Short mmCIF file of C-alpha atoms in Angstrom, two decimals:
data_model
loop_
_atom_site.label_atom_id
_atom_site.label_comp_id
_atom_site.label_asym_id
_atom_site.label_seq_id
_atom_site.Cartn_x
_atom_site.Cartn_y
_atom_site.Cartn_z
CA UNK A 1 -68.01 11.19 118.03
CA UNK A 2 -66.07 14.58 117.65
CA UNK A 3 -62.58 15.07 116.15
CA UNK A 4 -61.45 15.95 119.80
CA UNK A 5 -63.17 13.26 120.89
CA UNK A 6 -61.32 10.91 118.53
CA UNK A 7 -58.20 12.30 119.38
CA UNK A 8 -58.71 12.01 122.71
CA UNK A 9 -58.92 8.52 122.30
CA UNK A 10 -55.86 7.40 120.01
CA UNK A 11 -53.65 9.26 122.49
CA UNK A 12 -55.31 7.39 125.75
CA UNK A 13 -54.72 3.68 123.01
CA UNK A 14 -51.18 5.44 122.11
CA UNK A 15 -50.68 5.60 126.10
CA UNK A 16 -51.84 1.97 126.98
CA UNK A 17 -49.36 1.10 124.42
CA UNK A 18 -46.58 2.83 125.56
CA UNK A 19 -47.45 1.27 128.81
CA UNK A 20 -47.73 -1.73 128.08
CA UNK A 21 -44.42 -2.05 125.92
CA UNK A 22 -41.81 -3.53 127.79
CA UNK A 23 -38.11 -2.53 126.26
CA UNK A 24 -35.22 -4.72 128.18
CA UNK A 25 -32.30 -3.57 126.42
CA UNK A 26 -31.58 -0.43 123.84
CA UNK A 27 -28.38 0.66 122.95
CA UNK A 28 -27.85 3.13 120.19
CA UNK A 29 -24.44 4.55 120.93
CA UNK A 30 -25.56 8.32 121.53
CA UNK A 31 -23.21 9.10 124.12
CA UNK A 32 -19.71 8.60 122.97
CA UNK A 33 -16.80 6.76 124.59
CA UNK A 34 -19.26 5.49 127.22
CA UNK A 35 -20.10 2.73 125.36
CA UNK A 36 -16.78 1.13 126.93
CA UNK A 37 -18.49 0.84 130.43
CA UNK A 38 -21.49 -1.09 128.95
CA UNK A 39 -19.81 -3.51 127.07
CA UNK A 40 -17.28 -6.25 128.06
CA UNK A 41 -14.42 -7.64 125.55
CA UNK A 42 -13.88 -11.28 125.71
CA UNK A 43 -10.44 -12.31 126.95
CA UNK A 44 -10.98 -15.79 125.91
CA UNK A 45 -8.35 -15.05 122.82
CA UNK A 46 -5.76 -12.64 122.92
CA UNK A 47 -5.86 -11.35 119.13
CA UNK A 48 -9.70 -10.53 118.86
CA UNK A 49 -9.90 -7.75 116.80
CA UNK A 50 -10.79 -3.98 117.73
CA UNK A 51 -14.03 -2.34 118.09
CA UNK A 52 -14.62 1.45 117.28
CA UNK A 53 -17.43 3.96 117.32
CA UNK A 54 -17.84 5.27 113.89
CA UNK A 55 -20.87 6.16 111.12
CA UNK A 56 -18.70 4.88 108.93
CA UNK A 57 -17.57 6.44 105.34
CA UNK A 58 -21.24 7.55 104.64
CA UNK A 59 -24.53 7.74 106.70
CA UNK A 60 -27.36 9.64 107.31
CA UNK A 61 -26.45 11.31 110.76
CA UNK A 62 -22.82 11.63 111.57
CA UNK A 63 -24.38 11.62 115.38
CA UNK A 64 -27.41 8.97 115.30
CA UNK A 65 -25.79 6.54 112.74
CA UNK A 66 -22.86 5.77 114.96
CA UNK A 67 -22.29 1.73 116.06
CA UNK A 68 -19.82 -0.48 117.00
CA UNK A 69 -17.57 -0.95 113.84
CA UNK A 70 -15.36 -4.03 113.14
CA UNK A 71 -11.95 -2.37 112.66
CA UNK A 72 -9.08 -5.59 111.36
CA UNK A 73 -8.88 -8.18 108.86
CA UNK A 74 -9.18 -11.61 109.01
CA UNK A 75 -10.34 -11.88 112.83
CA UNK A 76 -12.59 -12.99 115.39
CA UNK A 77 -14.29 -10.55 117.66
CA UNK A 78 -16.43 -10.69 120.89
CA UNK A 79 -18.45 -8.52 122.82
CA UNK A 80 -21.08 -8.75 124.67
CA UNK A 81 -23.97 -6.29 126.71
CA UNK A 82 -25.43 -7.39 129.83
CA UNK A 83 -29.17 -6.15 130.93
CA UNK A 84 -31.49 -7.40 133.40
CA UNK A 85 -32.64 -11.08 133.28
CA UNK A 86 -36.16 -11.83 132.39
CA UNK A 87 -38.07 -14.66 130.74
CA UNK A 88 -40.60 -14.38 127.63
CA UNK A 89 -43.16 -16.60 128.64
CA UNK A 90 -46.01 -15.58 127.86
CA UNK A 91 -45.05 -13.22 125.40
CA UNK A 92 -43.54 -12.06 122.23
CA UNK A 93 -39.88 -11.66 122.29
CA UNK A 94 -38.93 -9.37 119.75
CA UNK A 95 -34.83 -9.09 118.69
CA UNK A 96 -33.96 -6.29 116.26
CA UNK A 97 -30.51 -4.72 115.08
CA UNK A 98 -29.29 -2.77 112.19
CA UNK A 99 -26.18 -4.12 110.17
CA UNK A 100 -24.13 -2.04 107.65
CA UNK A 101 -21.45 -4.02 105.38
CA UNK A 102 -20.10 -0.77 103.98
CA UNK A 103 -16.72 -2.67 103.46
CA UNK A 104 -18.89 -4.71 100.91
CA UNK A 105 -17.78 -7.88 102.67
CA UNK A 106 -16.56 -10.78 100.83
CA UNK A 107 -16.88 -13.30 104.27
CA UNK A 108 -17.64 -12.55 107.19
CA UNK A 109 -20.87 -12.63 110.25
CA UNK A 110 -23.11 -10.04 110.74
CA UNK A 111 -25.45 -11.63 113.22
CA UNK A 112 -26.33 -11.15 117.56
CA UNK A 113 -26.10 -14.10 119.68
CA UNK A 114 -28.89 -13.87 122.85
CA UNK A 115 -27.10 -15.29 125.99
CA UNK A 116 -28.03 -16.53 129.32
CA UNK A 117 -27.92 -13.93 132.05
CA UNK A 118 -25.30 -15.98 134.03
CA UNK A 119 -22.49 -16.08 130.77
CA UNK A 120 -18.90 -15.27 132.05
CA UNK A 121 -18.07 -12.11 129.31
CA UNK A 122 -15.06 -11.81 129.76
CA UNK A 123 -14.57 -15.52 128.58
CA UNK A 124 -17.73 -15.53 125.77
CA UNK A 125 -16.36 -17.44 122.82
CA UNK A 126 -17.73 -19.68 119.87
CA UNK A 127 -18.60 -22.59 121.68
CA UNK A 128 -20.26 -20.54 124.70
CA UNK A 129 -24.05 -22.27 125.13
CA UNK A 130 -26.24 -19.28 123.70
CA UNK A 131 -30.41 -18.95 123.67
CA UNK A 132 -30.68 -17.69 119.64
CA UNK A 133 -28.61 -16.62 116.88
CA UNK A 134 -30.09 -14.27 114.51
CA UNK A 135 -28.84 -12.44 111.79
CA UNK A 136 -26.88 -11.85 108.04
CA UNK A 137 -24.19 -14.15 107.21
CA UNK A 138 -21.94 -13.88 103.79
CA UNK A 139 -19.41 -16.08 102.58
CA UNK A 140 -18.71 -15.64 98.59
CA UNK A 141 -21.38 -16.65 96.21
CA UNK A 142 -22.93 -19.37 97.86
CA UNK A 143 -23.78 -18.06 100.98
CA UNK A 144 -25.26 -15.04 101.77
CA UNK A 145 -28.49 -15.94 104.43
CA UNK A 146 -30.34 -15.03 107.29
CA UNK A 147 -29.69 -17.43 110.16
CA UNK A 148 -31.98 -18.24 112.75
CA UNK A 149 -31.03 -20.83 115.56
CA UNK A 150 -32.66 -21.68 118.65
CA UNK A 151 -31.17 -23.93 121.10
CA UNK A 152 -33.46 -26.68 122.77
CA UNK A 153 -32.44 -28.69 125.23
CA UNK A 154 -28.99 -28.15 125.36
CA UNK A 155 -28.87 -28.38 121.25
CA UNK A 156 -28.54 -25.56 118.51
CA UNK A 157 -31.32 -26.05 115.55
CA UNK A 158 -30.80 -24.48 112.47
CA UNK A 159 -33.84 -23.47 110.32
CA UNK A 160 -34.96 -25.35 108.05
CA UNK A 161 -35.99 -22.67 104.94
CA UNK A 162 -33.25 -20.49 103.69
CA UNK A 163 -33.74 -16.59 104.23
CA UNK A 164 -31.99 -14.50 101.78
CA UNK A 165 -29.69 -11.51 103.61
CA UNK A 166 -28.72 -8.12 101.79
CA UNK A 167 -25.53 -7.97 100.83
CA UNK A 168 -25.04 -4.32 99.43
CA UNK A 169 -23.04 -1.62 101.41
CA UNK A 170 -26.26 0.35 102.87
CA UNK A 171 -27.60 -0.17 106.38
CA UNK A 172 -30.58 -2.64 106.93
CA UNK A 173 -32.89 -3.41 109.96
CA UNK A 174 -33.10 -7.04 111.15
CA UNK A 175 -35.92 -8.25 113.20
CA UNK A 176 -37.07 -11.75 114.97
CA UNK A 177 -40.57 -12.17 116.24
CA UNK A 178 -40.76 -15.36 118.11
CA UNK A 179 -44.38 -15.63 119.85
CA UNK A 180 -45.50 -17.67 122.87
CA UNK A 181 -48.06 -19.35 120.02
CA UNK A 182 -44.86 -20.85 118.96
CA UNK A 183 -45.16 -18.77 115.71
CA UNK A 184 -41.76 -16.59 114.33
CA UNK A 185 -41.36 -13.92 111.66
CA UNK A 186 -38.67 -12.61 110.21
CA UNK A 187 -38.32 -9.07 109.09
CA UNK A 188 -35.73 -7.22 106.92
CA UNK A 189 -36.38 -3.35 106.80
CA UNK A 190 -39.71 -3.85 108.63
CA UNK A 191 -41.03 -5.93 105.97
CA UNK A 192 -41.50 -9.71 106.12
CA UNK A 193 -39.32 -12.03 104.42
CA UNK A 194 -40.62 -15.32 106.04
CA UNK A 195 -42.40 -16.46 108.87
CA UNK A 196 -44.11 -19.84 109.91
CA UNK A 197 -44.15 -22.33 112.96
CA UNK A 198 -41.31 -23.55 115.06
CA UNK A 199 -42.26 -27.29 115.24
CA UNK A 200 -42.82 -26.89 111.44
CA UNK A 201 -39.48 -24.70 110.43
CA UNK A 202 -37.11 -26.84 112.69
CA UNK A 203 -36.44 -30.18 113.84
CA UNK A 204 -37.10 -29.44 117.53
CA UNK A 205 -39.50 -32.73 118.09
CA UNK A 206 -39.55 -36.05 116.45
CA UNK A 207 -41.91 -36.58 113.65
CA UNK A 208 -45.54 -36.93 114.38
CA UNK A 209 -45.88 -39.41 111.89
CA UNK A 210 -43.59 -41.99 111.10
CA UNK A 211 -43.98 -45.33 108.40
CA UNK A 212 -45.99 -48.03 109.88
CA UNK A 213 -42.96 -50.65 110.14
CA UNK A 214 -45.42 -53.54 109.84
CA UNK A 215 -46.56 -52.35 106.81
CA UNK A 216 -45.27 -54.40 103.49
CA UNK A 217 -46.05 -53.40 99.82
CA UNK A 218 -48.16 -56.40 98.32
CA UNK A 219 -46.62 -58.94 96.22
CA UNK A 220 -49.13 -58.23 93.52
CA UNK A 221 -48.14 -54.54 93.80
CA UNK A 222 -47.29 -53.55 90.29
CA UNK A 223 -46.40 -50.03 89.97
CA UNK A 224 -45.26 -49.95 86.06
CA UNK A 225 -46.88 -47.37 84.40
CA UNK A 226 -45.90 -48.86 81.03
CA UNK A 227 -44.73 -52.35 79.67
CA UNK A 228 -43.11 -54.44 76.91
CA UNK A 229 -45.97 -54.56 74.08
CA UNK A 230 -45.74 -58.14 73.88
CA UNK A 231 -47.24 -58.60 70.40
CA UNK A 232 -44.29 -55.88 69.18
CA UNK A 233 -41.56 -58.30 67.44
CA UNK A 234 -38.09 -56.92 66.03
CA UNK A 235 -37.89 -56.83 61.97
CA UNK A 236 -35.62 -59.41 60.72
CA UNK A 237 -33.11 -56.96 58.67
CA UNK A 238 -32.71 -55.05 62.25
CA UNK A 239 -29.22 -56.73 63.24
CA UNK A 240 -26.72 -54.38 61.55
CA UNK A 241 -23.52 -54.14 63.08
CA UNK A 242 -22.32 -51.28 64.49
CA UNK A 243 -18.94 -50.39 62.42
CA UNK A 244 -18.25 -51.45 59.29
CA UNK A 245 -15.17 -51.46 56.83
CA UNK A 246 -14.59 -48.35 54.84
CA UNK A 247 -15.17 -49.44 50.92
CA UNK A 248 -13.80 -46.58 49.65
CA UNK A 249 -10.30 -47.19 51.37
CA UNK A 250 -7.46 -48.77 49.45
CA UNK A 251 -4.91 -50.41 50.14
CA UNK A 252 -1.41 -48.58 50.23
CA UNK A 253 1.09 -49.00 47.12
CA UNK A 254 3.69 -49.40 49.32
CA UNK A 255 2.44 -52.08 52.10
CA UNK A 256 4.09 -54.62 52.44
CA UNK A 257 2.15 -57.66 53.97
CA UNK A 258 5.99 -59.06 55.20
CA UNK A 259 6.96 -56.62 57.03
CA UNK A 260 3.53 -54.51 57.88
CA UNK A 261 0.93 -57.42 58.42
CA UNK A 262 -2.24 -58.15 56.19
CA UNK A 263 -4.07 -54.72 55.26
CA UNK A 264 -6.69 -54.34 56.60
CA UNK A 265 -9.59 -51.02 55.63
CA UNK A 266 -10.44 -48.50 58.51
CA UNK A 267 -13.63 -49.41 60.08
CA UNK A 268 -16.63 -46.47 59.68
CA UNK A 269 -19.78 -46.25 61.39
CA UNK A 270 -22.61 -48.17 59.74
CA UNK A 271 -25.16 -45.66 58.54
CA UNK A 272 -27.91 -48.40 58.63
CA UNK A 273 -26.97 -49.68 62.17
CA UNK A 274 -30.00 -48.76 64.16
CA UNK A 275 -29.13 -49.60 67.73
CA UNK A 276 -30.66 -51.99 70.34
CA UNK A 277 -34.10 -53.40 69.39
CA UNK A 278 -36.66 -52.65 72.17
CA UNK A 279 -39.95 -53.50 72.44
CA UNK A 280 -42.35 -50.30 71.94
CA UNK A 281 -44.41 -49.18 75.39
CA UNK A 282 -47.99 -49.94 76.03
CA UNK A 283 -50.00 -48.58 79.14
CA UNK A 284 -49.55 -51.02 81.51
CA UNK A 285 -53.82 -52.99 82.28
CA UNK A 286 -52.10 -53.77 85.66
CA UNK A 287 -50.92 -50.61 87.00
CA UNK A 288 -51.93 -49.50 90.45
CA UNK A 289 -50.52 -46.25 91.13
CA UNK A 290 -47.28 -45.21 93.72
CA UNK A 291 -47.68 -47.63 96.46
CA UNK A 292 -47.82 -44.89 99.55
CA UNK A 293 -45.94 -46.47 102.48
CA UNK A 294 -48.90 -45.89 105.48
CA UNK A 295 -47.88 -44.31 108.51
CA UNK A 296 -48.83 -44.25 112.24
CA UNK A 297 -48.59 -41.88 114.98
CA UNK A 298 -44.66 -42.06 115.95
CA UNK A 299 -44.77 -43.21 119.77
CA UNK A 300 -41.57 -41.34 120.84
CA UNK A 301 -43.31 -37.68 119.33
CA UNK A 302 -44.39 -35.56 122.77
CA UNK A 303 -45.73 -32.18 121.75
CA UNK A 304 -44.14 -29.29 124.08
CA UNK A 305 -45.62 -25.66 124.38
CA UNK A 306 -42.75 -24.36 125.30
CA UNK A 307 -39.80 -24.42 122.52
CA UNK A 308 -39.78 -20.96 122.36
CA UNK A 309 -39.27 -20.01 126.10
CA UNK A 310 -35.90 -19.40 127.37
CA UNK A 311 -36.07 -18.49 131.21
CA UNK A 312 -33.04 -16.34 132.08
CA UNK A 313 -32.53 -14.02 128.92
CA UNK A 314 -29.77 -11.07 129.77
CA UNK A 315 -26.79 -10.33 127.71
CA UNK A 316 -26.66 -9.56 123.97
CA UNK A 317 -23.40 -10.86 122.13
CA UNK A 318 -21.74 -10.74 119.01
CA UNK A 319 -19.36 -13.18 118.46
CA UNK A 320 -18.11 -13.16 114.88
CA UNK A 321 -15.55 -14.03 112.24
CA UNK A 322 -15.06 -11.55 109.10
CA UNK A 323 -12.43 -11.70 107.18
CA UNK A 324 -12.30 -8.14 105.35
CA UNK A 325 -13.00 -5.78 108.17
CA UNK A 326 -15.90 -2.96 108.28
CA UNK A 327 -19.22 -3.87 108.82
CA UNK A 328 -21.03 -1.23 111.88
CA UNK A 329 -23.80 -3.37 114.02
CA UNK A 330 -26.39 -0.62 115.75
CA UNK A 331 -29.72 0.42 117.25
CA UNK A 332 -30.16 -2.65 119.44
CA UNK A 333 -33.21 -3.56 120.69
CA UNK A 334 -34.49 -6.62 122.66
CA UNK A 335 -38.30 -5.86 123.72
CA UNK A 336 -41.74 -7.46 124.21
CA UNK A 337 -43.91 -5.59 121.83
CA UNK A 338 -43.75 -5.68 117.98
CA UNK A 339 -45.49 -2.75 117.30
CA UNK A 340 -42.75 -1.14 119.17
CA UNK A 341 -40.22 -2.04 117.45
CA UNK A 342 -41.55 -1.09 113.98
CA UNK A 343 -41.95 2.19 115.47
CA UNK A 344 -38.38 1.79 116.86
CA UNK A 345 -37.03 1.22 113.46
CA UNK A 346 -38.92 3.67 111.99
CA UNK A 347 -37.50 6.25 114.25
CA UNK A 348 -33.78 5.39 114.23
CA UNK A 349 -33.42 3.54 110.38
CA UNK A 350 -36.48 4.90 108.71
CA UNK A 351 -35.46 8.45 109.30
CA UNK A 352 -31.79 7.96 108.06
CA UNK A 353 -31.71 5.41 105.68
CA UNK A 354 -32.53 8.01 102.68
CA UNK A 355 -30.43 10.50 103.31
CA UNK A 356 -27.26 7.81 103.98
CA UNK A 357 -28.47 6.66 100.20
CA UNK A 358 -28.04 9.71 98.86
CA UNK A 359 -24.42 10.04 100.70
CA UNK A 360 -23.66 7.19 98.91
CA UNK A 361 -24.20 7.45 95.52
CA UNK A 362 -23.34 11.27 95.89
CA UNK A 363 -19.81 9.37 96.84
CA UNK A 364 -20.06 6.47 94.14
CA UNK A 365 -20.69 9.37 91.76
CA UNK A 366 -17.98 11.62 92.05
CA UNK A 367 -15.58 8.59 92.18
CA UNK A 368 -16.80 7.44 88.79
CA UNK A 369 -16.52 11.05 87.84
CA UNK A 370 -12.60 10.97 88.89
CA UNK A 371 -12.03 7.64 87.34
CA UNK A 372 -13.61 9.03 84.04
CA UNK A 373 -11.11 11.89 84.48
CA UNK A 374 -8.40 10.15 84.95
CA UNK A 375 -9.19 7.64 81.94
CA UNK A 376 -10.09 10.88 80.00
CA UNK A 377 -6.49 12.44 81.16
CA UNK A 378 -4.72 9.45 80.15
CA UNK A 379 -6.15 8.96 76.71
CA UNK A 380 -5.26 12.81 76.10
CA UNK A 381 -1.90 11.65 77.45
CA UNK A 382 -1.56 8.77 75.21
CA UNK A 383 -2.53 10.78 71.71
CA UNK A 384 0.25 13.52 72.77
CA UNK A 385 2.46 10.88 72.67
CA UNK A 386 1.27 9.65 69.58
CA UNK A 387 1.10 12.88 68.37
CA UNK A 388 4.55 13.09 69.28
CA UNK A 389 6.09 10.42 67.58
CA UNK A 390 4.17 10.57 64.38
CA UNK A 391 6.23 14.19 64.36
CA UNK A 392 9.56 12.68 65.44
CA UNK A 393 8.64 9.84 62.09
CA UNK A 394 8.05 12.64 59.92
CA UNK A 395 10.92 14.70 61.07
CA UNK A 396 13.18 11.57 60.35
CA UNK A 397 11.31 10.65 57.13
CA UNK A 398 11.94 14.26 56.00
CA UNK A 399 15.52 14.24 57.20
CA UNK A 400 16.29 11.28 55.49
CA UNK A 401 14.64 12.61 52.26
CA UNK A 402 16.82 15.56 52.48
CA UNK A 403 19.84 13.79 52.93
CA UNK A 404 19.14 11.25 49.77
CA UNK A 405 18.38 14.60 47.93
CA UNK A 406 21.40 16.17 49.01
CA UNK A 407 23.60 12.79 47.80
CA UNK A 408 21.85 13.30 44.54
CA UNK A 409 22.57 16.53 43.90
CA UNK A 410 26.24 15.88 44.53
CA UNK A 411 26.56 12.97 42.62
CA UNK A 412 24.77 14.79 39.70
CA UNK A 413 26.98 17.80 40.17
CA UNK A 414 30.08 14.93 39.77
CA UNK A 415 28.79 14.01 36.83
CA UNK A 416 29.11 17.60 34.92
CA UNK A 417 32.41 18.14 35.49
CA UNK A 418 34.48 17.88 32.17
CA UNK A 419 36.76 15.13 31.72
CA UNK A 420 39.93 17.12 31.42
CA UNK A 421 39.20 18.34 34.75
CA UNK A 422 38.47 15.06 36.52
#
């Protein structure tokens, strides 16, 4: 087969794909202010804080990295996108956002909420029923993960592993897989962080197995790795008491057994006291192992192929609580292909995630360069006034000797005068 030939062929595959790909929401914020008309602010509290378009303090295109920014302290926010409804049986549902804490957050969410298509916006709050929760959450030390929750039958399930976020100041790229095989993945910057099985990752079903109830360990059961030797017996000069009197204390000249009591000496501990006597350990002849409790197929498990459909998928939300403002949530996507959406993410992240590095430290370095300045400045500062008063000292010092010199010469010139004259 030719080169042409070839070529021909990846572009007809590259076609098909394109085809085939089925995108049901995007939102990137290209287009200004118009945002507004797409969105809808909850009105279920009246002191949500204030969204606003912005790339932030650095980024890689002042145009392309522009999302919806979290603009107060210490509130809740809510808004929410609506798209067409559609269901995901039968195929991959794919969920993918970028998040930038550029505030480096201290507490706060930075995760999407997938809705039904029939949520009331305008009243969307933290208790609204929602289809999956996916993203970054940081609260101090302690928590700083990757939440995934699926609701099933009328009940959120958290996962059941712990997915570690990023919790520097750059933009990442969050994505959920969740396939009709009941399989998931998780991806941060288009590489995988976890992935595994929804019946195994969360407690959606009962157990298959559970412990056979009639079952009893034997009687006889003995599950002592090691026992008293009996033919080990304790020395006879073992029994040492613990404390004993101090012989090297005396009693003091100056008790008196009226009025202070019978002297007694200060009890020390007894450097041949040895402790409890116990029988040394011998492998137990008996031992049978770790008796394993048996277990039987648990009659209330039902397997169900379904878990990861949801039937009437259309608005995107974020409902969140942060408590130092900042963080810019962007490049939305909700589709049905995953190959997509690495391309996607490649397109919109991948292209400006180096040069909003470089922004960055380019910042972080001419800070550190003022700060050093300043430091620098004040030090100089500092040995002026040093400098200063070390003069002012001497000055003083040579004012002083001048004036001790002076009182000597007069007292020496007293001294010369003749006596008739005095």
């Amino acid at each position: 087969m030719g080169k042409m030939q070839l070529l021909g062929v990846a572009v007809a595959m590259l076609a098909v794909f394109c085809v085939n790909a089925k995108i049901y929401f995007r939102e990137e914020f290209l287009d200004g202010d118009e945002w507004r008309s797409r969105w809808v602010n909850s009105k279920h509290k009246s002191d949500y804080g204030e969204w606003k378009l912005t790339a932030g303090n650095f980024y890689g295109d002042a145009e392309k990295d522009k999302g919806l920014q979290t603009s107060q302290d210490a509130r809740f926010y809510a808004t929410s996108a609506h798209f067409d409804a559609f269901s995901n049986e039968g195929k991959p549902l794919v969920i993918q956002f970028t998040v930038k804490h550029e505030q480096k957050i201290d507490c706060g969410g930075g995760y999407v909420k997938v809705f039904p298509a029939d949520l009331d916006q305008t009243d969307m709050h933290g208790d609204s029923s929602y289809y999956i929760m996916f993203g970054p959450d940081i609260c101090g030390y302690s928590t700083k993960k990757v939440h995934v929750i699926f609701n099933y039958k009328g009940k959120n399930h958290l996962i059941k592993k712990e997915i570690k976020c990023k919790d520097d100041e750059l933009t990442h790229l969050y994505t959920l897989i969740l396939n009709p095989d009941q399989t998931y993945e998780v991806k941060i910057d288009n590489e995988k962080v976890e992935s595994g099985t929804l019946e195994d990752d969360w407690d959606f079903l009962p157990p298959k197995k559970i412990k056979d109830p009639e079952a009893k360990k034997p009687e006889d059961w003995d599950d002592r790795p090691k026992i008293d030797d009996v033919d080990d017996k304790k020395p006879e000069d073992w029994d040492k008491p613990e404390n004993i009197p101090d012989p090297d204390a005396k009693k003091p000249e100056d008790w008196e057994e009226d009025m202070d009591g019978e002297w007694e000496p200060p009890m020390i501990p007894n450097p041949e006291y040895k402790g409890e006597w116990k029988p040394k350990q011998i492998d137990n002849p008996n031992y049978k192992g770790v008796w394993v409790h048996p277990e039987i197929d648990n009659p209330e498990y039902s397997p169900d192929s379904n878990i990861y459909k949801f039937d009437n998928i259309g608005v995107l939300g974020l409902d969140l609580w942060q408590v130092k403002s900042g963080t810019i949530f962007d490049n939305f996507l909700i589709c049905d292909d995953v190959k997509e959406a690495e391309a996607i993410g490649k397109e919109t992240w991948g292209v400006t995630k180096e040069p909003e590095k470089k922004m960055k430290q380019d910042q972080d370095d001419a800070k550190r360069k003022e700060e050093e300045a300043k430091v620098k400045e004040q030090e100089t500062n500092e040995e002026g006034e040093e400098e200063e008063e070390e003069e002012e000292e001497e000055e003083e010092e040579e004012e002083t000797k001048d004036e001790m010199e002076e009182a000597l010469s007069d007292t020496e010139d007293e001294e010369s005068v003749p006596k008739d004259e005095l």
